[in-house]
PDB file of C-alpha atoms in Angstrom:
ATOM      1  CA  UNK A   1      91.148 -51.514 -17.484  1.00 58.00           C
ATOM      2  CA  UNK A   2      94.663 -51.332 -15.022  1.00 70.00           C
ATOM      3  CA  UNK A   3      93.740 -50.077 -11.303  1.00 71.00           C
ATOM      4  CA  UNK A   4      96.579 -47.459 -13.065  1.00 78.00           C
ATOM      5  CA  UNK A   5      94.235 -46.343 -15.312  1.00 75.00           C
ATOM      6  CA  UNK A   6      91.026 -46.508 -13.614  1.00 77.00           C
ATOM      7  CA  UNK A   7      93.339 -43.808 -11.224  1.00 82.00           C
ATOM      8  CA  UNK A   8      93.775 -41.232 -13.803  1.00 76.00           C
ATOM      9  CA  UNK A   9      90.050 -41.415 -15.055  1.00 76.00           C
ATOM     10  CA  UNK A  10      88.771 -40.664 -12.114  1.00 72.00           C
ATOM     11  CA  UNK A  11      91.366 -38.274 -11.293  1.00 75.00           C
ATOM     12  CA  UNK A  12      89.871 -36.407 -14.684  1.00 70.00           C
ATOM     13  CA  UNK A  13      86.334 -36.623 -13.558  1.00 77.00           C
ATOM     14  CA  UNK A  14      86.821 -35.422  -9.743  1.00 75.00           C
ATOM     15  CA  UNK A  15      89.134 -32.659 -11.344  1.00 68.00           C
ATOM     16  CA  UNK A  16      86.473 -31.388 -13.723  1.00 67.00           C
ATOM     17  CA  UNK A  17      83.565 -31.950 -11.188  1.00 70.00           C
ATOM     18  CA  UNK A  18      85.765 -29.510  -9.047  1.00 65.00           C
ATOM     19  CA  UNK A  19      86.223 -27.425 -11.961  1.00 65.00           C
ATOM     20  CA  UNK A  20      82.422 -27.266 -12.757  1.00 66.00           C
ATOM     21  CA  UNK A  21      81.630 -26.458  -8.900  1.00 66.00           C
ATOM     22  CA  UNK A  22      84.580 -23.442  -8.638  1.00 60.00           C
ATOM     23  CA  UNK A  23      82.632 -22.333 -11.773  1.00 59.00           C
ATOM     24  CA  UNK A  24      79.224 -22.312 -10.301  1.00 61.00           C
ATOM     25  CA  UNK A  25      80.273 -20.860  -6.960  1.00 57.00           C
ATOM     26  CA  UNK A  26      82.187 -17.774  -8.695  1.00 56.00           C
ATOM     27  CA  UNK A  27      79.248 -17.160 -10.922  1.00 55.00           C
ATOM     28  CA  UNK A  28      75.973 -17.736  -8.082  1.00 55.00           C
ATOM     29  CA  UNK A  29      77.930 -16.430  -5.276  1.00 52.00           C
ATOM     30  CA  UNK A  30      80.558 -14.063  -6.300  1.00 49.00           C
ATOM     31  CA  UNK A  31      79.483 -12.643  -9.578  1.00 51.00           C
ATOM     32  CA  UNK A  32      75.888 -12.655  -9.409  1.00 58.00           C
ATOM     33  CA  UNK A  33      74.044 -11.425 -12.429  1.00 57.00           C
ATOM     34  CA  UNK A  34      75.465  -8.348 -13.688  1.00 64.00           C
ATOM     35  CA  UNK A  35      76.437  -5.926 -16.475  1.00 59.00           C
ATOM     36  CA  UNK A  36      77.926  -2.304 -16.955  1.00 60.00           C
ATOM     37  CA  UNK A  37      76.035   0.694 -17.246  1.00 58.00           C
ATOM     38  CA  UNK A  38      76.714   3.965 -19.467  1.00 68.00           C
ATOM     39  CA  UNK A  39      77.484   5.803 -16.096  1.00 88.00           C
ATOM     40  CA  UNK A  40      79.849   2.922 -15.182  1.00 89.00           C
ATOM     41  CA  UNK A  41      77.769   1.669 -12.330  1.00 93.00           C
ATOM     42  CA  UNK A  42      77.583  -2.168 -11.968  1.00 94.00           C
ATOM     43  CA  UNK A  43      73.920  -2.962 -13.101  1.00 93.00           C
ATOM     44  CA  UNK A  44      72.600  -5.812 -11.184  1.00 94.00           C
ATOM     45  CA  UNK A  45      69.633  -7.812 -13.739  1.00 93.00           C
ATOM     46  CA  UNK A  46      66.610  -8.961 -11.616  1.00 94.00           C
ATOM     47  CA  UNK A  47      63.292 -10.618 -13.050  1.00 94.00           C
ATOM     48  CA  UNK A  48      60.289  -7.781 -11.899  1.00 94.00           C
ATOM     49  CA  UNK A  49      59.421  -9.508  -8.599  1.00 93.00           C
ATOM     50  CA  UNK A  50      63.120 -10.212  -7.415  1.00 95.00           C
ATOM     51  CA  UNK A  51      63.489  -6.109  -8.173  1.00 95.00           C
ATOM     52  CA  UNK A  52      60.861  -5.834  -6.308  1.00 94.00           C
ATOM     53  CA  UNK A  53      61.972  -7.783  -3.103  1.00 94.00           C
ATOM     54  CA  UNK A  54      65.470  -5.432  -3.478  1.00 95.00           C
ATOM     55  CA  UNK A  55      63.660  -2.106  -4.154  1.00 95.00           C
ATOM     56  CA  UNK A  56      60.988  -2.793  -1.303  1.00 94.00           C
ATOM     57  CA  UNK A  57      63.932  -3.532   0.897  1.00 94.00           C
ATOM     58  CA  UNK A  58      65.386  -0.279   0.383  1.00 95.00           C
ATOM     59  CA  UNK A  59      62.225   1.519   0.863  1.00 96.00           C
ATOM     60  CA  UNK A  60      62.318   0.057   4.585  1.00 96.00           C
ATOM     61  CA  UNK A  61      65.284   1.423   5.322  1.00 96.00           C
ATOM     62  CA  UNK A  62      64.607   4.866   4.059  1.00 97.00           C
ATOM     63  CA  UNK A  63      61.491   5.050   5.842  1.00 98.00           C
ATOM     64  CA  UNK A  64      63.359   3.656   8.880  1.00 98.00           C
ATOM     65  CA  UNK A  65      65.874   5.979   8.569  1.00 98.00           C
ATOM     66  CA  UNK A  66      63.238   9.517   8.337  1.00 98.00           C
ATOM     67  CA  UNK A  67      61.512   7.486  11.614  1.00 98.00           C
ATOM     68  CA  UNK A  68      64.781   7.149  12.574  1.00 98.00           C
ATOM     69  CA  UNK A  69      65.561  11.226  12.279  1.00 98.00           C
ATOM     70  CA  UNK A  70      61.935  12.194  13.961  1.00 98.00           C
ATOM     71  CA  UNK A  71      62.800   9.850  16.694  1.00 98.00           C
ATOM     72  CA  UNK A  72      66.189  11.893  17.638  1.00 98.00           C
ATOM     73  CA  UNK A  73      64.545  14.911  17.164  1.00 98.00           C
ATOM     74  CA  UNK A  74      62.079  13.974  20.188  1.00 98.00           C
ATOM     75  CA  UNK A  75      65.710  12.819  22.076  1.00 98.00           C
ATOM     76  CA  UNK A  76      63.692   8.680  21.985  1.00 98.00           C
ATOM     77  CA  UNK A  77      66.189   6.398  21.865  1.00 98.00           C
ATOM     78  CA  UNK A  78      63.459   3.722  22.714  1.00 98.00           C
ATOM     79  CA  UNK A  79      61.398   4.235  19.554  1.00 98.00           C
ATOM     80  CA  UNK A  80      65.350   4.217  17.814  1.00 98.00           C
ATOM     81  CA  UNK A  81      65.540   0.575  19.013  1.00 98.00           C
ATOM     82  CA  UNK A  82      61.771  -0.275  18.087  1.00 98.00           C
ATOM     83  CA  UNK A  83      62.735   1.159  14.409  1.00 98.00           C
ATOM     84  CA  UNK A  84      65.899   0.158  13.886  1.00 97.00           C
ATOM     85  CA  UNK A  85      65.633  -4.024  15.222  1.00 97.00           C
ATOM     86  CA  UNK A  86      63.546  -4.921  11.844  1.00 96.00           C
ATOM     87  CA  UNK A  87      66.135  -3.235   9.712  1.00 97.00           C
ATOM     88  CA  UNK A  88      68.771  -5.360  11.262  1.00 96.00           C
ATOM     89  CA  UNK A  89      69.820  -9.085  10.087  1.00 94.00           C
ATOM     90  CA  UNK A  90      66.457 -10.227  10.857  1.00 89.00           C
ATOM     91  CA  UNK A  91      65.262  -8.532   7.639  1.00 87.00           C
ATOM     92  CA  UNK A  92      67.942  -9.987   5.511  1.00 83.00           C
ATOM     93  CA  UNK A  93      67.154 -13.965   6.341  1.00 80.00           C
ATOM     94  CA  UNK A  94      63.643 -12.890   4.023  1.00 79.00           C
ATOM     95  CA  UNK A  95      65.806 -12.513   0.870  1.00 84.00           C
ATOM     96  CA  UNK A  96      64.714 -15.813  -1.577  1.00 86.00           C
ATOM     97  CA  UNK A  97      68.117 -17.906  -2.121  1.00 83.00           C
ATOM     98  CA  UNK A  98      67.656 -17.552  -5.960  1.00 89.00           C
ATOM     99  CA  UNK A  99      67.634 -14.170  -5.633  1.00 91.00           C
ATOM    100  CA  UNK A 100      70.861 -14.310  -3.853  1.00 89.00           C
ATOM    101  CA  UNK A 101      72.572 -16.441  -6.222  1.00 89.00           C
ATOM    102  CA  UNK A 102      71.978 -13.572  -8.766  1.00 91.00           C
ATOM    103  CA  UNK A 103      73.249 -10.589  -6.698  1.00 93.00           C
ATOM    104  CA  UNK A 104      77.495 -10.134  -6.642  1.00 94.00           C
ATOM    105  CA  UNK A 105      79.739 -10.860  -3.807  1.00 94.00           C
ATOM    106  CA  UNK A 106      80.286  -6.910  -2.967  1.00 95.00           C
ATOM    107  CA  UNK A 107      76.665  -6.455  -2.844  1.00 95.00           C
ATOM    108  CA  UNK A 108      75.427  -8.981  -0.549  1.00 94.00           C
ATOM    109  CA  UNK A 109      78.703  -7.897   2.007  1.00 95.00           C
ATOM    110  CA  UNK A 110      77.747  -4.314   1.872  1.00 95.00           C
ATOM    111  CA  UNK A 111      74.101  -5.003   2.147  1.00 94.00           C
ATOM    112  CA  UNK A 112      74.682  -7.237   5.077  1.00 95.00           C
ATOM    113  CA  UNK A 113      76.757  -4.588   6.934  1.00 97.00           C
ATOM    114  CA  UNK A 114      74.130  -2.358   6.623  1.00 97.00           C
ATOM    115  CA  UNK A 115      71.698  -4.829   8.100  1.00 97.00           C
ATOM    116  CA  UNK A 116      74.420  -5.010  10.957  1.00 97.00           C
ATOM    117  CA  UNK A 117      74.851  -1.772  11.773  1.00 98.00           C
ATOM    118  CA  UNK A 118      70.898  -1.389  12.229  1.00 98.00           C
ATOM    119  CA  UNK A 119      71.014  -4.218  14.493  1.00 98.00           C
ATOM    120  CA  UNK A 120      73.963  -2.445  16.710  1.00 98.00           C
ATOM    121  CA  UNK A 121      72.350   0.520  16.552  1.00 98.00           C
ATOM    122  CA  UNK A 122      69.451  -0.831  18.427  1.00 98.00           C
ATOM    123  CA  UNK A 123      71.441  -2.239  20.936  1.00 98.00           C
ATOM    124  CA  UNK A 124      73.365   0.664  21.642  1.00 98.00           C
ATOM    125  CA  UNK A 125      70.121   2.390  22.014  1.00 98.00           C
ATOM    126  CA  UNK A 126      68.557   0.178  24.194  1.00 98.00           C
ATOM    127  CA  UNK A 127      72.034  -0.009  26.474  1.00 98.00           C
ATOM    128  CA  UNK A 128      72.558   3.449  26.055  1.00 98.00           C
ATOM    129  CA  UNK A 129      70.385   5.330  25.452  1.00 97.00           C
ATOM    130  CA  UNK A 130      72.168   7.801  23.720  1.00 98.00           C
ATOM    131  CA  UNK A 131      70.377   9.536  20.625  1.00 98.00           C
ATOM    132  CA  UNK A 132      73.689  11.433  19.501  1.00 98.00           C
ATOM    133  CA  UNK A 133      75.429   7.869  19.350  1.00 98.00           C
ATOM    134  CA  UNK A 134      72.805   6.662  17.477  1.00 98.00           C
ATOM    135  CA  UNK A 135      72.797   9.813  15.013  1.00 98.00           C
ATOM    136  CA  UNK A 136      76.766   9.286  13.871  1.00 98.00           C
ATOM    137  CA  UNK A 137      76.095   5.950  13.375  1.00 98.00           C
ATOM    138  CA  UNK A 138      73.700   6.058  11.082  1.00 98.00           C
ATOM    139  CA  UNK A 139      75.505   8.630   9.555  1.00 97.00           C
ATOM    140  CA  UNK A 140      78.338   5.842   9.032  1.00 98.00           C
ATOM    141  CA  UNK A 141      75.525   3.610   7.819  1.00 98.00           C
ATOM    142  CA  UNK A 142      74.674   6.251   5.484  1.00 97.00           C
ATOM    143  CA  UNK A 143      77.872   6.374   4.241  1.00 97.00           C
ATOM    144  CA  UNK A 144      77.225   2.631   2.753  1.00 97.00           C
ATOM    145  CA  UNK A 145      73.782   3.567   1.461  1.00 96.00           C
ATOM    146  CA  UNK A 146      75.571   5.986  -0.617  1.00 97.00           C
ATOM    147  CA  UNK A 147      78.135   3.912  -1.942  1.00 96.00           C
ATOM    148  CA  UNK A 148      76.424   1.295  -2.973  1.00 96.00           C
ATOM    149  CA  UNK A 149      73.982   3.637  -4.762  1.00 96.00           C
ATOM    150  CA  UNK A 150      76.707   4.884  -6.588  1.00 96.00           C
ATOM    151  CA  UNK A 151      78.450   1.246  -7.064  1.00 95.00           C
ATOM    152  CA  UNK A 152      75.247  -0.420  -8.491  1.00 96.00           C
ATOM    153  CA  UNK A 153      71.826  -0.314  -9.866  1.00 95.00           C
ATOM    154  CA  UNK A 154      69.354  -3.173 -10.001  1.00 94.00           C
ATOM    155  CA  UNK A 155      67.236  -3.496 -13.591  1.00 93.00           C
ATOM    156  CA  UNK A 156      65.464  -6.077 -15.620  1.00 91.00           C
ATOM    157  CA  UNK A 157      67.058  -7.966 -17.794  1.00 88.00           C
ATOM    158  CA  UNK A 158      66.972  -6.753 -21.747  1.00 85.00           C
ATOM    159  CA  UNK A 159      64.225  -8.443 -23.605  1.00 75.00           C
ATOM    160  CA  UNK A 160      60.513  -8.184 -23.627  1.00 64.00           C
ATOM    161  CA  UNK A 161      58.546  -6.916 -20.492  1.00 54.00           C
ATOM    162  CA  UNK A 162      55.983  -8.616 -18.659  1.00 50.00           C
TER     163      UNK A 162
END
């Protein structure tokens, strides 16, 4: 074979390997694993014990959140900061990289944000100590609660159950 056409063959293979890698990064990190809903939500499709990790998740942040609320209510902006640090990006680093791969682009930015804002919330606290501050900005994280409940919901795939 010419050095000529040695050039193009590999010019083939390092242009499909490409190819095969854009395809794997838009469908592990930007898709995710996803379908449509009747109610035109985005429904995320977890096996039962990655739903679990994402529901569980949640739950922490609603019952940080209602500590959150009976914290400002007793004007505490130190038990804000004790409640709000594990919410913040600390948390996320426990999500299993599989999982990841299977969640979409929007998701993982908006979930991220969220994890964010708890951790400037407890600094703000803890600089501040301001409980009102603290209120109106988790009613901004809120707002991103809300929208990606109405964005998304996370099922199991179709099939048979364990």
């Amino acid at each position: 074979m010419s050095a000529t056409k040695n050039t193009v063959v590999y010019r083939v293979i390092i242009g499909l390997l490409l190819l095969t890698i854009v395809g794997l990064v838009l469908k592990f990190v930007v898709l995710g694993r996803t379908g449509t809903e009747v109610d035109g939500r985005v429904t995320i499709l977890l096996d039962p014990s990655e739903r679990v990790v994402v529901l569980n998740e949640m739950r922490q942040f609603l019952v940080g959140i209602q500590q959150m609320l009976e914290a400002a209510e007793r004007k505490d902006a130190a038990a804000i900061v004790k409640i709000t640090r594990p919410l913040g990006m600390a948390a996320a680093h426990a999500v299993p990289p599989g999982l990841a791969a299977k969640l979409p682009l929007e998701f993982k930015t908006l979930g991220h944000s969220v994890h964010n804002d708890f951790d400037r919330i407890a600094m703000d606290a803890e600089a501040m100590n301001d409980v009102q501050l603290s209120l109106r900005q988790l009613g901004q994280t809120m707002n991103k609660c809300v929208a990606c409940h109405a964005t998304y919901q996370i099922a199991l795939p179709p099939g048979p159950r364990q």
